[in-house]
Every structure is written in structure tokens, then in C-alpha cells.
Amino acid sequence: MKPVTAEGKMSMFPNPVQKWVRKPLLLIGTGMLISVLLISLVGPFLVPNDPLAVNMSERLQPPSEKYPLGTDHMGRCLFSRLAVGAQTTLGITALVIFSVIVIGIPVGLISGYAGGRLDAVLMRIVDGLIAFPEFVLAIAVAGFLGPSLINLMLSIVLVKWVRYARVVRGIVLSEREKEYVLAARVGGCSSWKILYRHLLPQILSPVLVLAALDVGTVILIISSLSYLGLGIQPPNPEWGAMLNDGRSYFQTFPELMFYPGSAILWVVLACNLIGDGLRDAIHETDPTF
Amino acid sequence: MTPLLEINRLSKCYPGRVNALVDVSFSLAEGECLGLVGESGSGKSTLAKLILRLETPDQGEILLDGAPLHALRGRALKNARKHVQVIFQDPTASLNPRLPIWKTVIEPLENYPDVSPSFLSGIRHAKRQMAAVLLDKVGLGPDVLDRVPAQLSGGQRQRVAIARSLSLQPKLLVCDEPTSSLDVSVQAQILNLLKGLKNDFNMSYLFISHDIAAVHFMSDRIAVLKKGRLVDVFASGQLFETRRHPYTRQFTNCQPM
């Protein structure tokens, strides 16, 4: 038997930090996201003006010392609104992604492992929801429930969890016939133990990638619904709602739409870079994924 | 005296395919090693899965110590399972790639807190110590305890799988082609290890392989499976006799002994 040294093999398995650093795009994406997270955490304490304070005598001002990015059509500080709006947008996004994962993983695990009639019922529900374009369905649900923050989140979670359940079920279906799962069953593991000890770790990295890529689309849906008036209600600052506010001044003061639009672009780009980078990084160590 | 394992007219058919197993009957005495040979698709692995209760038979009986293993469910099945353990063909697939070796090895012992094998007396509460003792039984040092399967060679991984199968001190060990994915030089080591463990632990083996030489080396009796049917059962020493089934003689003729 040939001796295998731990050190010799370790170089094939670089630790996660090394891997992160070696991927420039992943690093850039992470940096971009961290910058926005910092602004959303610290921003509300450092903003120069009250984001809700209307001052009709100073509407549509150019950037100045008092207003770093100028003011909007109601004389509110654009910079302050962007910084405080970051918290709303990112907070809702995080909550939505979290709920989607919490619903999608158990449904996928149980559906894939139990099989049979339960699987058939759950997957027909998933098929039904996937059949609609997700944005149209989200608009329909949000419109039906009425404009509010909770309904906004509910509608996005409803259209998003199905893809997670699908992905998880697919992985479980291929993993559950593998010999390490069979060996665990022969060794007396209960179904629950097989699910959380052997199958759950296998699905975490693909779900992480899916979630990172989805952050961008969720932000876009939130902004779009707010833009349509179905999401965050005025006067609360939110990027999509700010886009909507600036619409009527697009020809004369395009910066009212440019700033929130750029903020959305920045975060969506960051999340897509992270998602793509993570997928490549996982693919390198586990080519089957 | 009832045999340890008795298979009566066992049949299994997968939907949309030919019969995987037709009317198979044999018995396995305590301490005996029964070799099972057959080409790919002959139903060897199906038989193993039925005995391990990973599949349920369409017809027939599987009696373990006289108890109907094929009909057990729930808690009774879990209790019967501890007497029958398995070594699979591919040790890379049969070990969870993310679990450190010591956790894999003692997982069955965690599932059966009431089982207390004689070789673990006194340390039944100390998980890492139990893992070290089990690994020692298969010739691995304590340095592999904290590694993951990817950091071991194929032969070492198969030894880990063997250590796991020993942990409950089973009465019957199903070896489903335990050497066919290993290097030739490692195959002999694993066969010798299995032969030694069989005596030390007083286990019975169902030794499945398409390698007639390995089966001849390991087994007291040999059963030959062809297209789901048992065509020949004989004592290992009678392998080269002229009255063997023509299918068995194909095996002995085409393989260098």
C-alpha cells in the first residue's frame, strides 16, 4: 500500500481563503458587496440630512457641500435617501433569500428522499408555479394581496422557492442511490439522520451558488415592484421607488434616475460576480457538480 | 440446527426489465463463507441488496436465524440489521466524502447504543478510541482518524469500509465485489485481511465476485448465478471437477488460476 502523506495531498485541497483570493472576479464582487453592506449599516448614522425631510425651497439642487448628490423633486437629500434605502433593499433581499432557502431545502429533501406519492404531489405544485414567468406571477400576487412590505416579500418568496426545491430534489435523487447512503442505511441510520448528516451537506454548496445568483434578481424584482407602486410605499426611501419618483423628471434631471439605477447595478453585478466565482470554485474541487 | 441465513425461492423483478432474480434458494451456515459468482447483470448485486433489505423481494423468504428478514419493518428491521453488514465494491463511493474517517467508522455504533462488541469493552463511551481500535483491526494507524476519504489510497479506503462493517460485530458480512475496484497488489492484501477477520470475529461471509480465483481462495462453498437463476452450488474443492455445470466451467477455463 502506497503511503499517502497528509501534507502531500493538502496542496490539492487549498483552504477556502486561498481559493477566494485566487479568483479576482470573486474578490472584486465580494469587495463591491462589502462596500454596500458597510454603507447600509453605517450610512443611517452618518448621512448629512434627514432622508424624509421635504424642503420645497431647495428642490432639484445640483451637488453641493450640504447635498453631496443634490436633491430630488421634493428637496430631499438624494445621498441620504440612497444610503438609507440600501438598508431597506438589502434587508428585504436577505430576508427573502433566507425564507426561500428555509422553505426550498426541506421540501426538496423530503420530496427527493421519500419519493412516491408525496414527491408527485409536491413536484406538480412546483411545476404549476414554474409554468408562470416568475416576475408576472410576483406582480399578480403582490397586486392581489395589495401594496405593503409583507405582501411584497410573500409574493417574491412564493415564486422563488420552487427552483430551490427542484435543485435540491435533483441532487437528492442522484445521491440517495450512492453507496455511502446505502451503507448508512445498512449501518442503522434513520431517514432523518441520512437527510441531515449525509445529504444536507451535499446540497449546501449548490444552494449557496443559486442564492448568490438570485440576490441580483430578487433586488431587481423588489425594485421593479416598488417602481410599479406595489412595494415600498412613499415617502420611505427604496431604490426602485426612487427610480419611480425620478421618472417624471427624466428629461430634465436624469440624475434622479441615474443614482438609484447605478446603485442597483452595483449590487446586482457584485452578487453575480460572487455567484459565478463560487460556482467555478466549487466546480474545480468537485467536477461532478 | 437452523442455518444462519436461509434463502427460499427468492424472486425479484424490476419494472420494465427482465427478471433480476428467479427462484433462488440456498442456505449459509454459521462461520461459513459462501462464494457467489456470476457475470455482470446476473443478479449478484440484487441478491445482496435483498439480503441487506435495501430492496424488498417480490416473492420468497429471507430467514436470518429463523426470523423472516423479508417481512420486518420499522424497529424490528433496525434491530435485525445490526447482524448483517456490508462491504461495497467501490470504497470511494461507499464513504461520505465530507466526513472524517473516525466519524464514518463509528457511525453504526452511534445508531445502536445498546450494542457492545466484546473488542470494545471498557471504551464503549469513548468515540475516538473506538474508532482507533477498529482501524487497528484492519491495519490502519491512528494517523488516519482525522483525514477525509480523498486523503487516503483506494486500499486504505476499503480498509476503512471494512472497519465500519465490523463495528457492530455482525454475524453475517455481505462482501459485494470488495476487491474488484482495487489494484491487483492491494487485492491480495484485502483478501488476506478479510480471511483473517472472519476467523477472529467468527463471522459468516457472503462473498460476491466475478473473480473466480478470489472466490475459490475465500469460500467454503461456491454458488453460481446465471441470468438470475442459481445454476450450480458445490464445495470449493470441487471447482475443477468435470461434472460442474458448463457455465461454471466457462469461468474456470477463461481465467488464469
Coordinates of C-alpha atoms in Angstrom, one line a residue:
Chain A
M1 CA 0.0 0.0 0.0
K2 CA 1.5 3.3 -1.0
P3 CA 1.8 5.8 1.8
V4 CA -0.1 9.0 1.4
T5 CA 1.1 11.9 3.4
A6 CA -1.4 14.4 4.6
E7 CA 0.8 17.3 3.5
G8 CA 1.3 15.9 0.0
K9 CA -2.4 15.8 -0.6
M10 CA -3.2 19.0 1.0
S11 CA -1.9 21.1 -1.9
M12 CA -4.7 19.7 -4.0
F13 CA -7.2 21.0 -1.5
P14 CA -6.4 24.6 -0.9
N15 CA -8.3 26.2 2.0
P16 CA -11.3 28.3 1.2
V17 CA -9.5 31.6 1.8
Q18 CA -6.7 30.8 -0.7
K19 CA -9.3 29.9 -3.2
W20 CA -11.1 33.1 -2.7
V21 CA -8.0 35.2 -3.2
R22 CA -7.0 33.3 -6.4
K23 CA -10.3 34.3 -8.1
P24 CA -10.0 38.0 -9.0
L25 CA -13.7 38.4 -10.0
L26 CA -14.9 36.7 -6.9
L27 CA -12.7 39.0 -4.9
I28 CA -14.0 42.1 -6.7
G29 CA -17.6 41.0 -6.3
T30 CA -17.0 40.4 -2.6
G31 CA -15.4 43.9 -2.2
M32 CA -18.3 45.6 -4.0
L33 CA -20.9 43.8 -1.8
I34 CA -19.0 44.6 1.4
S35 CA -18.8 48.3 0.4
V36 CA -22.6 48.4 0.0
L37 CA -23.2 46.4 3.2
L38 CA -21.0 48.9 5.1
I39 CA -22.9 51.9 3.7
S40 CA -26.2 50.2 4.6
L41 CA -25.0 49.5 8.2
V42 CA -23.2 52.8 8.9
G43 CA -25.0 55.1 6.5
P44 CA -28.1 55.9 8.5
F45 CA -25.9 57.3 11.3
L46 CA -23.6 59.3 9.1
V47 CA -26.0 60.8 6.5
P48 CA -25.8 64.6 6.3
N49 CA -29.6 65.1 6.1
D50 CA -32.9 63.5 7.1
P51 CA -33.9 61.4 4.1
L52 CA -37.6 62.1 4.7
A53 CA -37.3 65.9 5.3
V54 CA -39.1 67.8 2.5
N55 CA -37.7 71.2 1.6
M56 CA -39.6 72.7 -1.3
S57 CA -37.4 75.8 -1.5
E58 CA -34.4 73.6 -2.3
R59 CA -35.8 71.2 -4.9
L60 CA -33.7 69.7 -7.8
Q61 CA -30.4 71.2 -6.5
P62 CA -27.1 70.2 -8.1
P63 CA -24.5 68.5 -5.8
S64 CA -23.2 70.9 -3.1
E65 CA -21.5 70.7 0.3
K66 CA -24.8 70.3 2.0
Y67 CA -26.2 67.8 -0.5
P68 CA -23.4 65.6 -1.8
L69 CA -25.6 64.3 -4.7
G70 CA -28.1 67.1 -4.9
T71 CA -31.8 67.0 -4.1
D72 CA -34.8 65.4 -5.6
H73 CA -38.1 67.0 -6.8
M74 CA -39.2 67.4 -3.1
G75 CA -36.0 68.9 -1.9
R76 CA -34.9 65.7 -0.2
C77 CA -31.2 64.8 0.0
L78 CA -30.5 62.1 -2.7
F79 CA -27.4 60.8 -1.0
S80 CA -29.2 60.3 2.4
R81 CA -32.0 58.6 0.6
L82 CA -29.7 56.2 -1.3
A83 CA -27.8 55.3 1.9
V84 CA -30.9 54.7 4.0
G85 CA -32.6 52.9 1.0
A86 CA -29.7 50.5 0.8
Q87 CA -30.7 49.1 4.2
T88 CA -34.3 48.6 3.1
T89 CA -33.4 46.9 -0.2
L90 CA -30.6 44.7 1.2
G91 CA -32.6 43.8 4.3
I92 CA -35.7 42.7 2.4
T93 CA -33.5 40.8 -0.1
A94 CA -31.7 38.9 2.8
L95 CA -35.0 38.0 4.4
V96 CA -36.5 36.8 1.1
I97 CA -33.4 34.7 0.3
F98 CA -33.4 33.2 3.8
S99 CA -37.1 32.3 3.6
V100 CA -36.7 30.8 0.2
I101 CA -33.9 28.6 1.4
V102 CA -35.7 27.6 4.6
I103 CA -38.7 26.5 2.5
G104 CA -37.0 25.1 -0.6
I105 CA -34.4 22.9 1.1
P106 CA -36.7 20.8 3.3
V107 CA -39.3 20.4 0.5
G108 CA -36.6 19.3 -1.9
L109 CA -35.0 16.9 0.6
I110 CA -38.3 15.3 1.6
S111 CA -39.6 15.1 -1.9
G112 CA -36.4 13.5 -3.3
Y113 CA -35.8 11.1 -0.4
A114 CA -39.4 10.0 0.2
G115 CA -40.3 9.7 -3.5
G116 CA -43.7 8.1 -4.4
R117 CA -46.9 10.0 -4.0
L118 CA -45.6 12.8 -1.8
D119 CA -42.9 13.5 -4.3
A120 CA -45.5 13.5 -7.1
V121 CA -47.8 16.0 -5.3
L122 CA -45.0 18.4 -4.3
M123 CA -43.5 18.4 -7.8
R124 CA -46.8 19.1 -9.5
I125 CA -47.2 22.1 -7.3
V126 CA -43.6 23.2 -8.3
D127 CA -44.4 22.6 -11.9
G128 CA -47.5 24.7 -11.6
L129 CA -45.6 27.6 -10.2
I130 CA -42.6 27.3 -12.6
A131 CA -45.0 27.3 -15.5
F132 CA -45.7 31.1 -15.0
P133 CA -43.0 33.7 -15.7
E134 CA -41.8 34.5 -12.2
F135 CA -42.0 38.2 -12.5
V136 CA -45.5 38.2 -13.9
L137 CA -46.6 35.8 -11.1
A138 CA -45.0 38.1 -8.5
I139 CA -46.8 41.1 -9.8
A140 CA -50.1 39.2 -9.9
V141 CA -49.7 38.0 -6.3
A142 CA -48.5 41.4 -5.0
G143 CA -51.3 43.1 -6.8
F144 CA -53.8 40.7 -5.4
L145 CA -52.6 41.0 -1.8
G146 CA -52.3 44.8 -2.0
P147 CA -49.2 47.0 -1.7
S148 CA -47.3 46.5 1.5
L149 CA -43.9 45.4 2.6
I150 CA -45.0 42.0 3.9
N151 CA -47.0 41.2 0.7
L152 CA -44.1 42.2 -1.4
M153 CA -41.9 39.7 0.4
L154 CA -44.6 37.0 0.3
S155 CA -45.1 37.3 -3.4
I156 CA -41.3 37.0 -4.1
V157 CA -40.9 34.0 -1.8
L158 CA -43.8 32.3 -3.4
V159 CA -42.3 32.5 -6.9
K160 CA -38.7 31.8 -5.8
W161 CA -38.8 28.8 -3.5
V162 CA -39.7 26.3 -6.3
R163 CA -36.4 26.5 -8.1
Y164 CA -34.6 25.7 -4.8
A165 CA -36.8 22.7 -4.2
R166 CA -36.2 21.5 -7.7
V167 CA -32.4 21.7 -7.5
V168 CA -32.3 20.1 -4.0
R169 CA -34.6 17.3 -5.1
G170 CA -32.5 16.6 -8.2
I171 CA -29.3 16.3 -6.1
V172 CA -31.0 14.1 -3.5
L173 CA -32.3 11.8 -6.3
S174 CA -28.8 11.2 -7.6
E175 CA -27.2 11.0 -4.2
R176 CA -29.6 8.7 -2.4
E177 CA -28.7 5.6 -4.5
K178 CA -24.9 6.1 -3.9
E179 CA -23.2 3.5 -1.9
Y180 CA -22.3 5.8 1.1
V181 CA -26.1 6.4 1.6
L182 CA -26.8 2.7 1.3
A183 CA -24.0 1.9 3.7
A184 CA -25.5 4.4 6.2
R185 CA -28.9 2.7 5.9
V186 CA -27.3 -0.7 6.5
G187 CA -25.5 0.8 9.4
G188 CA -28.9 1.6 11.0
C189 CA -29.2 5.3 10.2
S190 CA -32.7 6.7 10.4
S191 CA -34.1 8.6 7.4
W192 CA -33.7 11.8 9.3
K193 CA -30.1 11.1 10.1
I194 CA -29.4 10.3 6.5
L195 CA -31.1 13.5 5.4
Y196 CA -29.2 15.9 7.7
R197 CA -25.9 14.1 8.1
H198 CA -25.3 12.7 4.6
L199 CA -27.5 14.6 2.1
L200 CA -27.8 18.1 3.5
P201 CA -24.0 18.8 3.3
Q202 CA -24.1 17.7 -0.4
I203 CA -26.7 20.3 -1.3
L204 CA -25.3 23.3 0.7
S205 CA -22.8 24.5 -1.9
P206 CA -25.0 24.3 -5.0
V207 CA -27.8 26.1 -3.0
L208 CA -25.3 28.8 -1.9
V209 CA -24.4 29.4 -5.5
L210 CA -28.0 29.6 -6.5
A211 CA -28.7 32.0 -3.7
A212 CA -25.8 34.3 -4.6
L213 CA -27.0 34.5 -8.2
D214 CA -30.6 35.0 -7.0
V215 CA -29.7 38.0 -4.8
G216 CA -29.4 40.1 -8.0
T217 CA -32.8 39.0 -9.4
V218 CA -34.5 39.5 -6.1
I219 CA -33.2 43.1 -5.8
L220 CA -34.5 43.7 -9.3
I221 CA -37.9 42.3 -8.5
I222 CA -38.2 44.4 -5.3
S223 CA -37.1 47.5 -7.2
S224 CA -39.5 46.7 -10.1
L225 CA -42.5 46.1 -7.8
S226 CA -41.6 49.3 -5.9
Y227 CA -41.3 51.1 -9.2
L228 CA -44.8 49.8 -10.1
G229 CA -46.1 51.1 -6.7
L230 CA -46.6 47.6 -5.3
G231 CA -43.7 47.5 -3.0
I232 CA -42.2 50.1 -0.6
Q233 CA -44.6 53.0 -0.1
P234 CA -43.6 56.6 -0.3
P235 CA -42.1 58.5 1.4
N236 CA -39.8 55.7 2.5
P237 CA -36.6 55.6 0.5
E238 CA -36.0 52.5 -1.6
W239 CA -34.0 52.3 -4.8
G240 CA -36.8 51.1 -7.0
A241 CA -39.3 53.6 -5.6
M242 CA -36.7 56.4 -6.1
L243 CA -36.4 55.3 -9.8
N244 CA -40.2 55.6 -10.0
D245 CA -40.1 59.1 -8.3
G246 CA -37.5 60.4 -10.8
R247 CA -39.3 59.2 -13.8
S248 CA -41.3 62.4 -14.5
Y249 CA -38.1 64.4 -14.4
F250 CA -36.1 62.0 -16.6
Q251 CA -35.6 64.5 -19.5
T252 CA -34.6 67.5 -17.4
F253 CA -32.9 65.8 -14.4
P254 CA -31.8 62.3 -15.4
E255 CA -29.5 62.0 -12.3
L256 CA -32.7 61.4 -10.2
M257 CA -32.9 58.0 -12.0
F258 CA -29.1 57.6 -12.6
Y259 CA -28.1 57.4 -9.0
P260 CA -30.6 54.7 -7.8
G261 CA -30.1 52.9 -11.1
S262 CA -26.4 52.8 -10.6
A263 CA -26.8 51.5 -7.0
I264 CA -29.0 48.6 -8.2
L265 CA -26.5 47.9 -11.0
W266 CA -23.6 47.9 -8.5
V267 CA -25.2 45.3 -6.1
V268 CA -26.6 43.1 -8.8
L269 CA -23.2 43.0 -10.5
A270 CA -21.5 42.2 -7.2
C271 CA -23.8 39.3 -6.5
N272 CA -23.5 37.9 -9.9
L273 CA -19.7 38.0 -9.8
I274 CA -19.8 36.2 -6.4
G275 CA -22.3 33.6 -7.7
D276 CA -20.3 32.9 -10.8
G277 CA -17.0 32.8 -8.9
L278 CA -18.4 30.4 -6.3
R279 CA -19.7 28.1 -9.0
D280 CA -16.3 28.0 -10.7
A281 CA -14.5 27.4 -7.4
I282 CA -16.8 24.5 -6.4
H283 CA -16.5 23.1 -9.9
E284 CA -12.8 22.9 -9.5
T285 CA -12.8 20.7 -6.4
D286 CA -15.9 18.7 -7.3
P287 CA -16.2 18.3 -11.1
T288 CA -19.4 16.3 -10.8
F289 CA -21.2 19.5 -9.7
Chain B
M1 CA -29.7 -26.7 13.8
T2 CA -31.1 -23.8 11.7
P3 CA -28.6 -22.2 9.3
L4 CA -27.7 -18.5 9.9
L5 CA -29.2 -17.4 6.6
E6 CA -31.7 -19.3 4.6
I7 CA -33.0 -18.1 1.2
N8 CA -36.2 -19.7 0.0
R9 CA -37.4 -19.3 -3.6
L10 CA -36.4 -15.7 -3.8
S11 CA -37.6 -13.6 -6.8
K12 CA -37.2 -10.0 -7.8
C13 CA -38.3 -8.2 -10.9
Y14 CA -37.6 -4.6 -11.7
P15 CA -40.4 -2.9 -13.7
G16 CA -39.6 -2.7 -17.4
R17 CA -36.7 -5.2 -17.2
V18 CA -36.1 -8.9 -17.3
N19 CA -36.3 -10.8 -14.1
A20 CA -33.3 -9.9 -11.9
L21 CA -33.7 -12.9 -9.7
V22 CA -35.8 -16.1 -10.2
D23 CA -36.5 -18.7 -7.6
V24 CA -33.1 -18.6 -5.8
S25 CA -32.7 -20.8 -2.8
F26 CA -29.6 -21.6 -0.7
S27 CA -28.5 -21.5 2.9
L28 CA -25.5 -20.3 4.8
A29 CA -24.2 -21.9 8.0
E30 CA -22.7 -20.0 10.9
G31 CA -19.0 -19.4 10.3
E32 CA -19.2 -20.4 6.6
C33 CA -18.1 -18.4 3.6
L34 CA -20.4 -18.8 0.6
G35 CA -18.9 -17.5 -2.6
L36 CA -21.3 -16.2 -5.2
V37 CA -20.1 -15.9 -8.8
G38 CA -21.7 -14.7 -12.0
E39 CA -21.1 -12.3 -14.8
S40 CA -22.3 -8.7 -14.9
G41 CA -26.1 -8.5 -14.8
S42 CA -26.5 -12.0 -13.4
G43 CA -28.3 -10.7 -10.3
K44 CA -25.4 -10.8 -7.8
S45 CA -25.9 -7.3 -6.5
T46 CA -29.7 -7.6 -6.5
L47 CA -29.3 -10.6 -4.2
A48 CA -27.0 -8.6 -1.9
K49 CA -29.5 -5.7 -1.8
L50 CA -32.3 -8.0 -0.9
I51 CA -30.4 -9.6 1.9
L52 CA -29.4 -6.2 3.2
R53 CA -33.1 -5.1 2.9
L54 CA -32.2 -2.2 0.7
E55 CA -34.8 -3.7 -1.7
T56 CA -37.8 -5.9 -0.9
P57 CA -38.3 -9.2 -2.7
D58 CA -41.3 -9.8 -4.9
Q59 CA -41.6 -13.4 -3.7
G60 CA -39.8 -15.8 -1.4
E61 CA -38.3 -15.7 2.1
I62 CA -35.1 -14.5 3.7
L63 CA -34.6 -16.1 7.1
L64 CA -32.0 -14.8 9.4
D65 CA -31.6 -17.1 12.4
G66 CA -35.1 -18.3 11.6
A67 CA -36.6 -14.8 11.7
P68 CA -38.3 -13.6 8.5
L69 CA -36.0 -10.7 7.5
H70 CA -38.0 -10.0 4.3
A71 CA -41.2 -9.2 6.3
L72 CA -39.7 -7.0 9.1
R73 CA -40.4 -3.3 9.2
G74 CA -39.6 -0.3 11.4
R75 CA -37.9 -1.0 14.8
A76 CA -37.8 -4.8 14.2
L77 CA -36.0 -4.2 10.9
K78 CA -33.5 -1.9 12.5
N79 CA -32.8 -4.5 15.2
A80 CA -32.2 -7.3 12.7
R81 CA -30.0 -5.0 10.5
K82 CA -27.2 -4.9 13.1
H83 CA -26.5 -8.6 12.4
V84 CA -25.9 -8.1 8.7
Q85 CA -23.4 -5.6 7.5
V86 CA -21.8 -4.9 4.1
I87 CA -18.7 -4.0 2.2
F88 CA -19.4 -2.4 -1.2
Q89 CA -17.3 -2.6 -4.4
D90 CA -16.1 1.0 -4.6
P91 CA -14.7 2.4 -1.4
T92 CA -14.7 5.9 -2.9
A93 CA -18.4 5.8 -3.3
S94 CA -19.2 4.0 -0.1
L95 CA -17.6 6.6 2.2
N96 CA -19.1 10.0 2.7
P97 CA -16.5 12.4 1.1
R98 CA -17.1 15.1 3.7
L99 CA -17.0 13.0 7.0
P100 CA -13.7 12.5 8.7
I101 CA -12.7 8.8 8.9
W102 CA -13.3 8.4 12.6
K103 CA -16.9 9.6 12.3
T104 CA -17.6 7.2 9.4
V105 CA -16.2 4.2 11.2
I106 CA -18.2 4.5 14.4
E107 CA -21.5 5.7 12.8
P108 CA -23.2 2.3 13.2
L109 CA -22.2 2.2 16.9
E110 CA -23.9 5.6 17.3
N111 CA -27.0 4.2 15.8
Y112 CA -27.1 1.2 18.1
P113 CA -26.1 2.4 21.6
D114 CA -27.2 -0.9 23.1
V115 CA -24.7 -3.0 21.0
S116 CA -21.5 -3.5 22.9
P117 CA -19.0 -5.6 20.9
S118 CA -16.5 -7.6 23.1
F119 CA -13.4 -6.0 21.5
L120 CA -14.7 -2.5 22.5
S121 CA -15.5 -3.4 26.1
G122 CA -14.4 -0.6 28.5
I123 CA -14.2 2.1 25.9
R124 CA -17.8 2.0 24.5
H125 CA -18.3 5.6 25.6
A126 CA -15.1 7.0 24.0
K127 CA -15.8 7.5 20.3
R128 CA -12.3 8.3 19.0
Q129 CA -10.8 5.4 21.0
M130 CA -13.4 3.0 19.5
A131 CA -12.5 4.3 16.0
A132 CA -8.8 3.8 16.7
V133 CA -9.4 0.2 17.9
L134 CA -11.5 -0.6 14.8
L135 CA -8.9 0.9 12.4
D136 CA -6.2 -1.1 14.2
K137 CA -8.2 -4.3 13.4
V138 CA -7.9 -3.5 9.7
G139 CA -4.2 -2.4 9.8
L140 CA -4.6 1.3 9.8
G141 CA -2.9 3.6 12.3
P142 CA -4.4 6.4 14.3
D143 CA -3.0 9.0 11.9
V144 CA -5.9 8.5 9.5
L145 CA -8.6 9.3 12.2
D146 CA -9.0 12.9 11.2
R147 CA -8.5 12.6 7.4
V148 CA -11.2 12.6 4.8
P149 CA -11.5 9.8 2.2
A150 CA -9.9 11.9 -0.5
Q151 CA -6.7 11.8 1.5
L152 CA -6.5 8.0 1.5
S153 CA -5.5 5.5 -1.1
G154 CA -8.0 3.1 -2.6
G155 CA -6.8 0.2 -0.4
Q156 CA -6.9 2.3 2.7
R157 CA -10.4 3.4 1.9
Q158 CA -11.6 -0.2 1.6
R159 CA -10.0 -0.9 4.9
V160 CA -12.0 1.9 6.4
A161 CA -15.2 0.5 4.9
I162 CA -14.2 -2.9 6.4
A163 CA -13.7 -1.3 9.8
R164 CA -17.1 0.3 9.7
S165 CA -18.7 -3.1 8.7
L166 CA -17.0 -4.8 11.7
S167 CA -18.1 -2.2 14.2
L168 CA -21.3 -3.9 15.2
Q169 CA -19.7 -7.4 15.3
P170 CA -22.2 -8.7 12.8
K171 CA -23.0 -12.4 12.3
L172 CA -23.1 -12.0 8.5
L173 CA -20.9 -9.8 6.3
V174 CA -22.0 -9.3 2.7
C175 CA -19.0 -8.6 0.6
D176 CA -20.2 -7.2 -2.7
E177 CA -17.1 -7.4 -5.0
P178 CA -14.9 -6.0 -2.3
T179 CA -11.7 -6.2 -4.4
S180 CA -12.8 -5.5 -8.0
S181 CA -12.1 -1.8 -7.9
L182 CA -8.6 -2.1 -6.3
D183 CA -5.1 -2.5 -7.7
V184 CA -4.0 -6.1 -8.1
S185 CA -1.3 -5.8 -5.5
V186 CA -3.8 -4.4 -3.0
Q187 CA -6.5 -7.1 -3.8
A188 CA -4.4 -9.9 -2.2
Q189 CA -3.9 -7.8 1.0
I190 CA -7.6 -7.1 1.3
L191 CA -8.5 -10.8 0.7
N192 CA -6.0 -11.9 3.4
L193 CA -7.3 -9.3 5.8
L194 CA -10.9 -10.5 5.2
K195 CA -9.9 -14.1 5.7
G196 CA -8.2 -13.3 9.0
L197 CA -11.1 -11.2 10.3
K198 CA -13.6 -13.9 9.5
N199 CA -11.8 -16.2 12.0
D200 CA -11.1 -13.5 14.6
F201 CA -14.7 -12.4 14.7
N202 CA -16.4 -15.7 13.9
M203 CA -18.4 -14.2 11.1
S204 CA -20.1 -15.8 8.1
Y205 CA -19.4 -14.3 4.7
L206 CA -21.5 -14.0 1.5
F207 CA -18.6 -13.3 -0.8
I208 CA -19.8 -11.9 -4.2
S209 CA -17.4 -11.6 -7.1
H210 CA -16.8 -12.3 -10.7
D211 CA -13.2 -13.1 -9.9
I212 CA -13.4 -16.9 -9.6
A213 CA -9.9 -17.1 -8.2
A214 CA -10.7 -14.8 -5.3
V215 CA -13.9 -16.7 -4.6
H216 CA -12.0 -20.0 -4.7
F217 CA -9.5 -18.6 -2.2
M218 CA -12.1 -17.3 0.2
S219 CA -15.0 -19.6 0.1
D220 CA -16.1 -23.0 1.7
R221 CA -18.8 -23.4 -0.9
I222 CA -19.5 -21.7 -4.2
A223 CA -22.8 -20.8 -5.8
V224 CA -23.0 -19.8 -9.5
L225 CA -25.7 -17.4 -10.7
K226 CA -26.6 -17.0 -14.3
K227 CA -29.3 -14.6 -15.5
G228 CA -31.0 -14.5 -12.1
R229 CA -31.0 -18.3 -11.6
L230 CA -28.8 -20.4 -9.4
V231 CA -27.3 -23.0 -11.7
D232 CA -24.6 -24.7 -9.6
V233 CA -23.8 -25.0 -5.9
F234 CA -20.8 -27.0 -4.7
A235 CA -17.9 -27.3 -2.2
S236 CA -15.0 -25.1 -3.1
G237 CA -12.7 -28.1 -3.6
Q238 CA -14.9 -29.4 -6.3
L239 CA -14.5 -26.4 -8.6
F240 CA -12.4 -28.2 -11.2
E241 CA -14.3 -31.5 -11.3
T242 CA -15.7 -32.4 -14.8
R243 CA -19.3 -32.8 -13.5
R244 CA -19.5 -29.0 -13.0
H245 CA -22.2 -27.1 -14.8
P246 CA -21.0 -26.0 -18.3
Y247 CA -21.4 -22.3 -17.3
T248 CA -19.2 -22.8 -14.3
R249 CA -16.5 -24.5 -16.5
Q250 CA -16.6 -21.4 -18.7
F251 CA -15.5 -19.4 -15.7
T252 CA -12.6 -21.8 -14.8
N253 CA -11.5 -22.1 -18.4
C254 CA -11.2 -18.5 -19.3
Q255 CA -9.5 -17.3 -16.1
P256 CA -5.8 -18.0 -15.2
M257 CA -5.7 -19.8 -11.9

